[in-house]
CSV table of C-alpha atoms in Angstrom, one decimal:
chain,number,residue,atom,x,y,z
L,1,UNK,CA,-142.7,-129.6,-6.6
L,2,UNK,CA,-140.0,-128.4,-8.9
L,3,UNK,CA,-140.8,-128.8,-13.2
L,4,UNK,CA,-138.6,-131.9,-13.0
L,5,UNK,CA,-140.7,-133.3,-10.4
L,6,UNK,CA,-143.9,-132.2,-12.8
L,7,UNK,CA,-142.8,-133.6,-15.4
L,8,UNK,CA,-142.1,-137.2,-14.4
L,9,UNK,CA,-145.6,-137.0,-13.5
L,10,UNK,CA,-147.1,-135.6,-16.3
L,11,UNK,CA,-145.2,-138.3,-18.8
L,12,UNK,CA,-147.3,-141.5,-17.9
L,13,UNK,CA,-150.5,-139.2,-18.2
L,14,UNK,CA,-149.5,-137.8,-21.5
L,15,UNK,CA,-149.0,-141.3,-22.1
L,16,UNK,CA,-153.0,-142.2,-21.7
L,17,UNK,CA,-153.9,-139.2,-23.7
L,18,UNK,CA,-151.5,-140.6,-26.5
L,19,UNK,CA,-152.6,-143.9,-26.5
L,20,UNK,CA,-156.1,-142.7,-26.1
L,21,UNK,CA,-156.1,-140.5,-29.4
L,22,UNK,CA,-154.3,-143.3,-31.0
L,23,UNK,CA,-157.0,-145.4,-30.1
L,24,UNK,CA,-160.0,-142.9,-31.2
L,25,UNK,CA,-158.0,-142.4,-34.7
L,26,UNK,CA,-158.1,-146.6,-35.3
L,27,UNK,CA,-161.8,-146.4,-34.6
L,28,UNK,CA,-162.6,-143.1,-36.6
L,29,UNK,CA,-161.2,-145.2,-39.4
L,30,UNK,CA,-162.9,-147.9,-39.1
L,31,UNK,CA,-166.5,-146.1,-38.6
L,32,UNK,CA,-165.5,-144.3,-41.8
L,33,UNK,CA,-164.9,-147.7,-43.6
L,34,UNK,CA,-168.2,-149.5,-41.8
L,35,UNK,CA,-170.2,-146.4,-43.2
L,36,UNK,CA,-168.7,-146.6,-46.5
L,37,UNK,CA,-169.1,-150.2,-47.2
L,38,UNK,CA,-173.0,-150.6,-45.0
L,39,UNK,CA,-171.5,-152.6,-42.1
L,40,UNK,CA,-174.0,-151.3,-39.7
L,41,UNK,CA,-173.4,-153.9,-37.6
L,42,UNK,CA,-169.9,-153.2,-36.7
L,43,UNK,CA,-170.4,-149.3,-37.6
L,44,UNK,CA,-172.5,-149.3,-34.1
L,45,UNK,CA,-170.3,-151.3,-32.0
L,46,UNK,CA,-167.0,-149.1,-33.1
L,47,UNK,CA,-169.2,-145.8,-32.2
L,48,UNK,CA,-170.0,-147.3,-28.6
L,49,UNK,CA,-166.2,-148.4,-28.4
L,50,UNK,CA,-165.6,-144.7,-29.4
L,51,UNK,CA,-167.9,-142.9,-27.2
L,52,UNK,CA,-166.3,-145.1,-24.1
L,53,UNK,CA,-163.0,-143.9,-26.4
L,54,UNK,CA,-164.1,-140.8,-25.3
L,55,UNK,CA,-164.8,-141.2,-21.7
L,56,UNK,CA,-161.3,-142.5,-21.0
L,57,UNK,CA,-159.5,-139.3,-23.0
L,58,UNK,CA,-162.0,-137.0,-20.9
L,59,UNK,CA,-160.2,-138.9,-17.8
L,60,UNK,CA,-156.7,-138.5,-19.4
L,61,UNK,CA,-157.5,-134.7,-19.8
L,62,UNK,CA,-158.7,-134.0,-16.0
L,63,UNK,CA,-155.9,-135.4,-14.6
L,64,UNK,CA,-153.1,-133.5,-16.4
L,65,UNK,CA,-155.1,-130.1,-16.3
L,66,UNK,CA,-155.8,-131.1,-12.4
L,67,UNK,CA,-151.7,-131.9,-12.0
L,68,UNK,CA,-150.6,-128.3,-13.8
L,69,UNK,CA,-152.8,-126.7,-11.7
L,70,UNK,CA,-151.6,-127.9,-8.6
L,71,UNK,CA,-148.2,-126.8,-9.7
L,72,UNK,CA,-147.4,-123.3,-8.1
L,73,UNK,CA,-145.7,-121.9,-10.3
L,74,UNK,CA,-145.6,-118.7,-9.0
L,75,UNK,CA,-144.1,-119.7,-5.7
L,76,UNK,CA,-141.7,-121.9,-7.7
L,77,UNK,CA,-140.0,-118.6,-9.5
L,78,UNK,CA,-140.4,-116.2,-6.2
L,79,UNK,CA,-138.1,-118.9,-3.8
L,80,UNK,CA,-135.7,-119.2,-5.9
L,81,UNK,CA,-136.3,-123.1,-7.3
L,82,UNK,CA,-136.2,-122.1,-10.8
L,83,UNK,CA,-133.2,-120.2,-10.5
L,84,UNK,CA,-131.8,-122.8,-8.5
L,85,UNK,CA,-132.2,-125.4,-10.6
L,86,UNK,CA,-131.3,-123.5,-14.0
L,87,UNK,CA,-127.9,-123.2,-12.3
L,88,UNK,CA,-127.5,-127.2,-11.4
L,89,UNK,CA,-128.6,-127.1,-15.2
L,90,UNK,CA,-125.7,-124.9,-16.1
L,91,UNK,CA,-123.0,-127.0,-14.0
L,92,UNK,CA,-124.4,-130.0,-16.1
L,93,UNK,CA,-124.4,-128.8,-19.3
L,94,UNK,CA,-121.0,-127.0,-19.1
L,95,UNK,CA,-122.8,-123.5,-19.3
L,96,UNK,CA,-120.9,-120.7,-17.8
L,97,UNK,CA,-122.9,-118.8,-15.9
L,98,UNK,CA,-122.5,-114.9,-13.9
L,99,UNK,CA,-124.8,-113.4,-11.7
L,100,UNK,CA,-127.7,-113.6,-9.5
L,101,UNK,CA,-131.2,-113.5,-9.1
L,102,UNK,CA,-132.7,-111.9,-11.5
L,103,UNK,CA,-130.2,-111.4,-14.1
L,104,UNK,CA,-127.7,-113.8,-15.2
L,105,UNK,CA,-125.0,-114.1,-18.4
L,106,UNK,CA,-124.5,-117.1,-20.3
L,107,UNK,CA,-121.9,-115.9,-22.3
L,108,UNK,CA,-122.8,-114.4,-25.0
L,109,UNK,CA,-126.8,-114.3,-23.7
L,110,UNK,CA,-128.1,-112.5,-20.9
L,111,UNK,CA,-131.1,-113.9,-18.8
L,112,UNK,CA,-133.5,-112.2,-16.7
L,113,UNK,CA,-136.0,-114.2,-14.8
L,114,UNK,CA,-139.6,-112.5,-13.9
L,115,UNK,CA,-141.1,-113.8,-10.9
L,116,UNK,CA,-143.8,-111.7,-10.9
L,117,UNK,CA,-145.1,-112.7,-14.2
L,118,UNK,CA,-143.0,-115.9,-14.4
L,119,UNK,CA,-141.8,-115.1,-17.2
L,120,UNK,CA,-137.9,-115.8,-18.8
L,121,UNK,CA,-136.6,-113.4,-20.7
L,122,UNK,CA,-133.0,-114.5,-23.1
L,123,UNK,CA,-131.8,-110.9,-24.3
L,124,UNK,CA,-135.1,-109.1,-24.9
L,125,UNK,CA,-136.7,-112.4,-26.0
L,126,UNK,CA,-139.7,-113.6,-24.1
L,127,UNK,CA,-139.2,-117.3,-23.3
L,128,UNK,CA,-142.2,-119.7,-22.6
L,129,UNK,CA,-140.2,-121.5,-20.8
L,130,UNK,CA,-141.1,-122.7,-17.4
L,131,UNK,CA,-138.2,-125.3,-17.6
L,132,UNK,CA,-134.8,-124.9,-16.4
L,133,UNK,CA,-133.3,-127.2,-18.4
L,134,UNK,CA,-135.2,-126.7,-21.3
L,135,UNK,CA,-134.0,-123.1,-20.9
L,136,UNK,CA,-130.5,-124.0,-20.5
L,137,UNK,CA,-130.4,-126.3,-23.5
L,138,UNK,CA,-131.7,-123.6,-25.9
L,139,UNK,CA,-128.9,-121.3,-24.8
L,140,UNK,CA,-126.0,-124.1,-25.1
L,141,UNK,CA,-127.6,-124.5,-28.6
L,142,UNK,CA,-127.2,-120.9,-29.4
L,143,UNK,CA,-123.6,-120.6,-28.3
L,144,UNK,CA,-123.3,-123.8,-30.6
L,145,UNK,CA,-124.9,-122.2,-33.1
L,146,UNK,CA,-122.9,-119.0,-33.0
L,147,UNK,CA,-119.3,-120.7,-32.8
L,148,UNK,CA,-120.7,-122.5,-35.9
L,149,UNK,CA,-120.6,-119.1,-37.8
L,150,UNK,CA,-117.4,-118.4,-39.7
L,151,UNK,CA,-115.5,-115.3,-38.3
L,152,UNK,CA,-112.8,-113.8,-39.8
L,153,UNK,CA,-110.8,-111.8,-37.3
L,154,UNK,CA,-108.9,-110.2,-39.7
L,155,UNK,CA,-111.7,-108.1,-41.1
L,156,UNK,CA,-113.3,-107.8,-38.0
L,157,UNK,CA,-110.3,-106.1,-36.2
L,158,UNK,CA,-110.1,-103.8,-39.6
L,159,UNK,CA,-113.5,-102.8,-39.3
L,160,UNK,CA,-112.5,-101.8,-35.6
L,161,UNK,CA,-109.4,-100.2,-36.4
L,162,UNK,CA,-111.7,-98.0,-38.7
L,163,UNK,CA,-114.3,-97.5,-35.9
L,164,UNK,CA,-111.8,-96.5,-33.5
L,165,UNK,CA,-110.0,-93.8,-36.3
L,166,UNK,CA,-113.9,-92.2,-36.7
L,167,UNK,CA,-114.0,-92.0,-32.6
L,168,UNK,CA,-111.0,-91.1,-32.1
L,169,UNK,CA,-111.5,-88.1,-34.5
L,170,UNK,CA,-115.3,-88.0,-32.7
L,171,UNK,CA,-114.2,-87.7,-29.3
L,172,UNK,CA,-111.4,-85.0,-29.8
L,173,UNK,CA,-108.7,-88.1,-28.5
L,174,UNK,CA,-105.3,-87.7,-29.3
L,175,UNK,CA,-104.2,-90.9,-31.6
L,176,UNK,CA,-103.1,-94.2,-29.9
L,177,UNK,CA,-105.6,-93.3,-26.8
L,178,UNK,CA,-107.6,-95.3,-24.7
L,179,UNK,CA,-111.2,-95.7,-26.5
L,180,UNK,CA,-114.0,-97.5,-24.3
L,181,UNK,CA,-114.7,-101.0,-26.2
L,182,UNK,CA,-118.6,-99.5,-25.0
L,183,UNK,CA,-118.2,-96.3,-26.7
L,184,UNK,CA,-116.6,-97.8,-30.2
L,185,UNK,CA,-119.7,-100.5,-30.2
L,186,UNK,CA,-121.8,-97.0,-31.0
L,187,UNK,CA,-119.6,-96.3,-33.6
L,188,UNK,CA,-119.9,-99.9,-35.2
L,189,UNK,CA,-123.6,-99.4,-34.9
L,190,UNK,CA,-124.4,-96.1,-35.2
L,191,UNK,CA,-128.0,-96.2,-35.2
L,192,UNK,CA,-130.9,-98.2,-32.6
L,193,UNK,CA,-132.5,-100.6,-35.6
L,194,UNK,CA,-128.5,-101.8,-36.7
L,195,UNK,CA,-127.9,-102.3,-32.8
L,196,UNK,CA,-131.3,-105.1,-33.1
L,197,UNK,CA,-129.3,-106.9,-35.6
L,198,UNK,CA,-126.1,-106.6,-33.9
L,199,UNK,CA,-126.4,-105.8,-30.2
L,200,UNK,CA,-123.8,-105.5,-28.2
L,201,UNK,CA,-123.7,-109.2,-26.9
L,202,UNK,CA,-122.8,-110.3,-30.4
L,203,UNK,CA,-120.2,-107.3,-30.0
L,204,UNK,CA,-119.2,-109.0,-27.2
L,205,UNK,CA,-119.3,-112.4,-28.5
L,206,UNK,CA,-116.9,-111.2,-31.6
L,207,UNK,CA,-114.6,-109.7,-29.4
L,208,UNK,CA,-114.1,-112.5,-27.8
L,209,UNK,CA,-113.1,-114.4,-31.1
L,210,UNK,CA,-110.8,-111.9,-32.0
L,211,UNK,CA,-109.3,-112.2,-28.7
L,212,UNK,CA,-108.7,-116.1,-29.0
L,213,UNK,CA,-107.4,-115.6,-32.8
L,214,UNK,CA,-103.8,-114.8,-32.2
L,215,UNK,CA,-104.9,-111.9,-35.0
L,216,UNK,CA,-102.0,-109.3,-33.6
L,217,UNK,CA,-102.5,-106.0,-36.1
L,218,UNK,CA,-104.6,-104.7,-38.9
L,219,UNK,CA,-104.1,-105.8,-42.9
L,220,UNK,CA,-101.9,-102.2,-42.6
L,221,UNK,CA,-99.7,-103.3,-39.9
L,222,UNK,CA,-101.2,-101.3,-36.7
L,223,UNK,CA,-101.1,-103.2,-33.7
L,224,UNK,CA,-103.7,-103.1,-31.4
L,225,UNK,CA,-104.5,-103.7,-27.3
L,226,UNK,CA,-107.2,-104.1,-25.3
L,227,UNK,CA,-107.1,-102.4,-21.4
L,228,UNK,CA,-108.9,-102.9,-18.4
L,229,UNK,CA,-110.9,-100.2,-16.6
L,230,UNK,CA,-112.0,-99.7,-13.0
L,231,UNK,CA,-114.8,-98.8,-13.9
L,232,UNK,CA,-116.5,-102.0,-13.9
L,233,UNK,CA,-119.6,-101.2,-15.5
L,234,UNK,CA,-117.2,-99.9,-18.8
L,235,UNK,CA,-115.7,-103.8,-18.8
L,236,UNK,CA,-117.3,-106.2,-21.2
L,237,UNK,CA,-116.9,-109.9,-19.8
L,238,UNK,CA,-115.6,-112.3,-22.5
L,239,UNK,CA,-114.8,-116.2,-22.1
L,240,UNK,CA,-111.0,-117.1,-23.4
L,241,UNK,CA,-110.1,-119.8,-25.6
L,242,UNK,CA,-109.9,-121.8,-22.2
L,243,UNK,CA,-113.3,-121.0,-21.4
L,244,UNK,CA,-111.9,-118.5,-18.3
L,245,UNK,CA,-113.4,-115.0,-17.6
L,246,UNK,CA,-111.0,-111.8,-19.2
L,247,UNK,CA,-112.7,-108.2,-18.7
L,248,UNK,CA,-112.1,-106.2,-21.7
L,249,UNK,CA,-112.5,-102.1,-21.4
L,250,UNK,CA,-110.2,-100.5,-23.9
L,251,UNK,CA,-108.5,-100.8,-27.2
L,252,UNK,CA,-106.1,-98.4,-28.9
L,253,UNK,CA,-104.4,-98.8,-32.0
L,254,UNK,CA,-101.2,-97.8,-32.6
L,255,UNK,CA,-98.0,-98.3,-35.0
């Protein structure tokens, strides 16, 4: 059984526990009433309606706990279901996706799946998410969210430019070199609690603004270009304007 699977079951059962409740409130208020006003007549009939109330949301309860226990969930993480399905998810949603089992990237996010613990983990957030789609969702809401945020290129590719001056000067470079885009991210955030406010997929994620924003130079008229590397592990993955794949290693600024 895959979640989807559980959950089409588990909605007509959450159903009986809903109306059930429902049902116990109506009565509650009415033994309060019956009580209030001496109808002790109807008072003991609504307490025998809620008792068998009772009875029937005992029932609603055994049979969802007895259908998320038969789910195994473990098994469902370890052969690859979730994973499986989280990717169908992506395809549907329009959520670019790299990788494979057990890391992805949804641009900017990563993703790490546990099987071992079943747990999901989005950057180093701990996801109670057992849920592919429900998973999927909350990251096509974050890029949302994050392309919602006003950029201004401009300052951004000034703050570099500065960045790259301080690393250039850092790293003994001789000006209008080659500076890994990983090394200058260290620079922008110098220090591990500014790196938890601005880790280096938001670096990633800005970059990849500035790369779509036509912005060519600095307010003081230095141009600037990004390189590749071979080093593949030195490349940070960005998604274009177009929504295609560009591997960004180096900048240099120059006049």
């Amino acid at each position: 059984m895959n979640y989807e699977e559980l959950y089409e079951t588990l909605q007509p059962q959450e159903k009986s526990l809903k109306d059930s409740l429902a049902l116990m409130q109506r009565l509650f208020k009415a033994v309060a009433k019956e009580t209030e006003g001496g109808d002790l007549k109807s008072l003991m009939r609504d307490v025998s309606a809620m008792q068998e109330a009772c009875e029937s949301l005992k029932t609603a309860l055994e049979d969802v706990k007895d259908t998320i226990e038969g789910f195994d969930s473990k098994a469902y993480f370890a052969e690859g279901d979730f994973a499986e399905q989280m990717l169908s998810a992506c395809a549907e949603k329009g959520v670019d996706v790299r990788g494979e089992f057990p890391v992805y990237e949804m641009f900017p996010y990563k993703v790490k799946l546990d099987a071992e613990n079943q747990d999901v983990y989005l950057d180093r957030k701990k996801l109670p998410c057992m849920r592919p789609l429900s998973l999927v969702n909350t990251v096509k809401a974050g890029q949302e969210r994050l392309n919602r945020v006003s950029f201004n290129a401009q300052a951004f590719v000034n703050e570099l430019a500065d960045a790259y001056d301080l690393a250039v000067l850092k790293l003994g470079k001789q000006d209008a070199a080659d500076v890994y885009l990983t090394n200058l991210y260290k620079f922008l955030a110098p220090m591990s609690r500014f790196r938890k406010d601005y880790d280096q997929q938001s670096f990633a994620f800005d970059l990849a603004r500035l790369y779509a924003s036509g912005i060519e130079e600095t307010k003081n008229g230095r141009r600037f270009q990004f390189g590749p590397s071979r080093k593949q592990n030195k490349a940070i993955r960005i998604l274009d304007k177009d929504g295609q794949e560009q591997y960004l290693a180096t900048i240099r600024f120059f006049q």
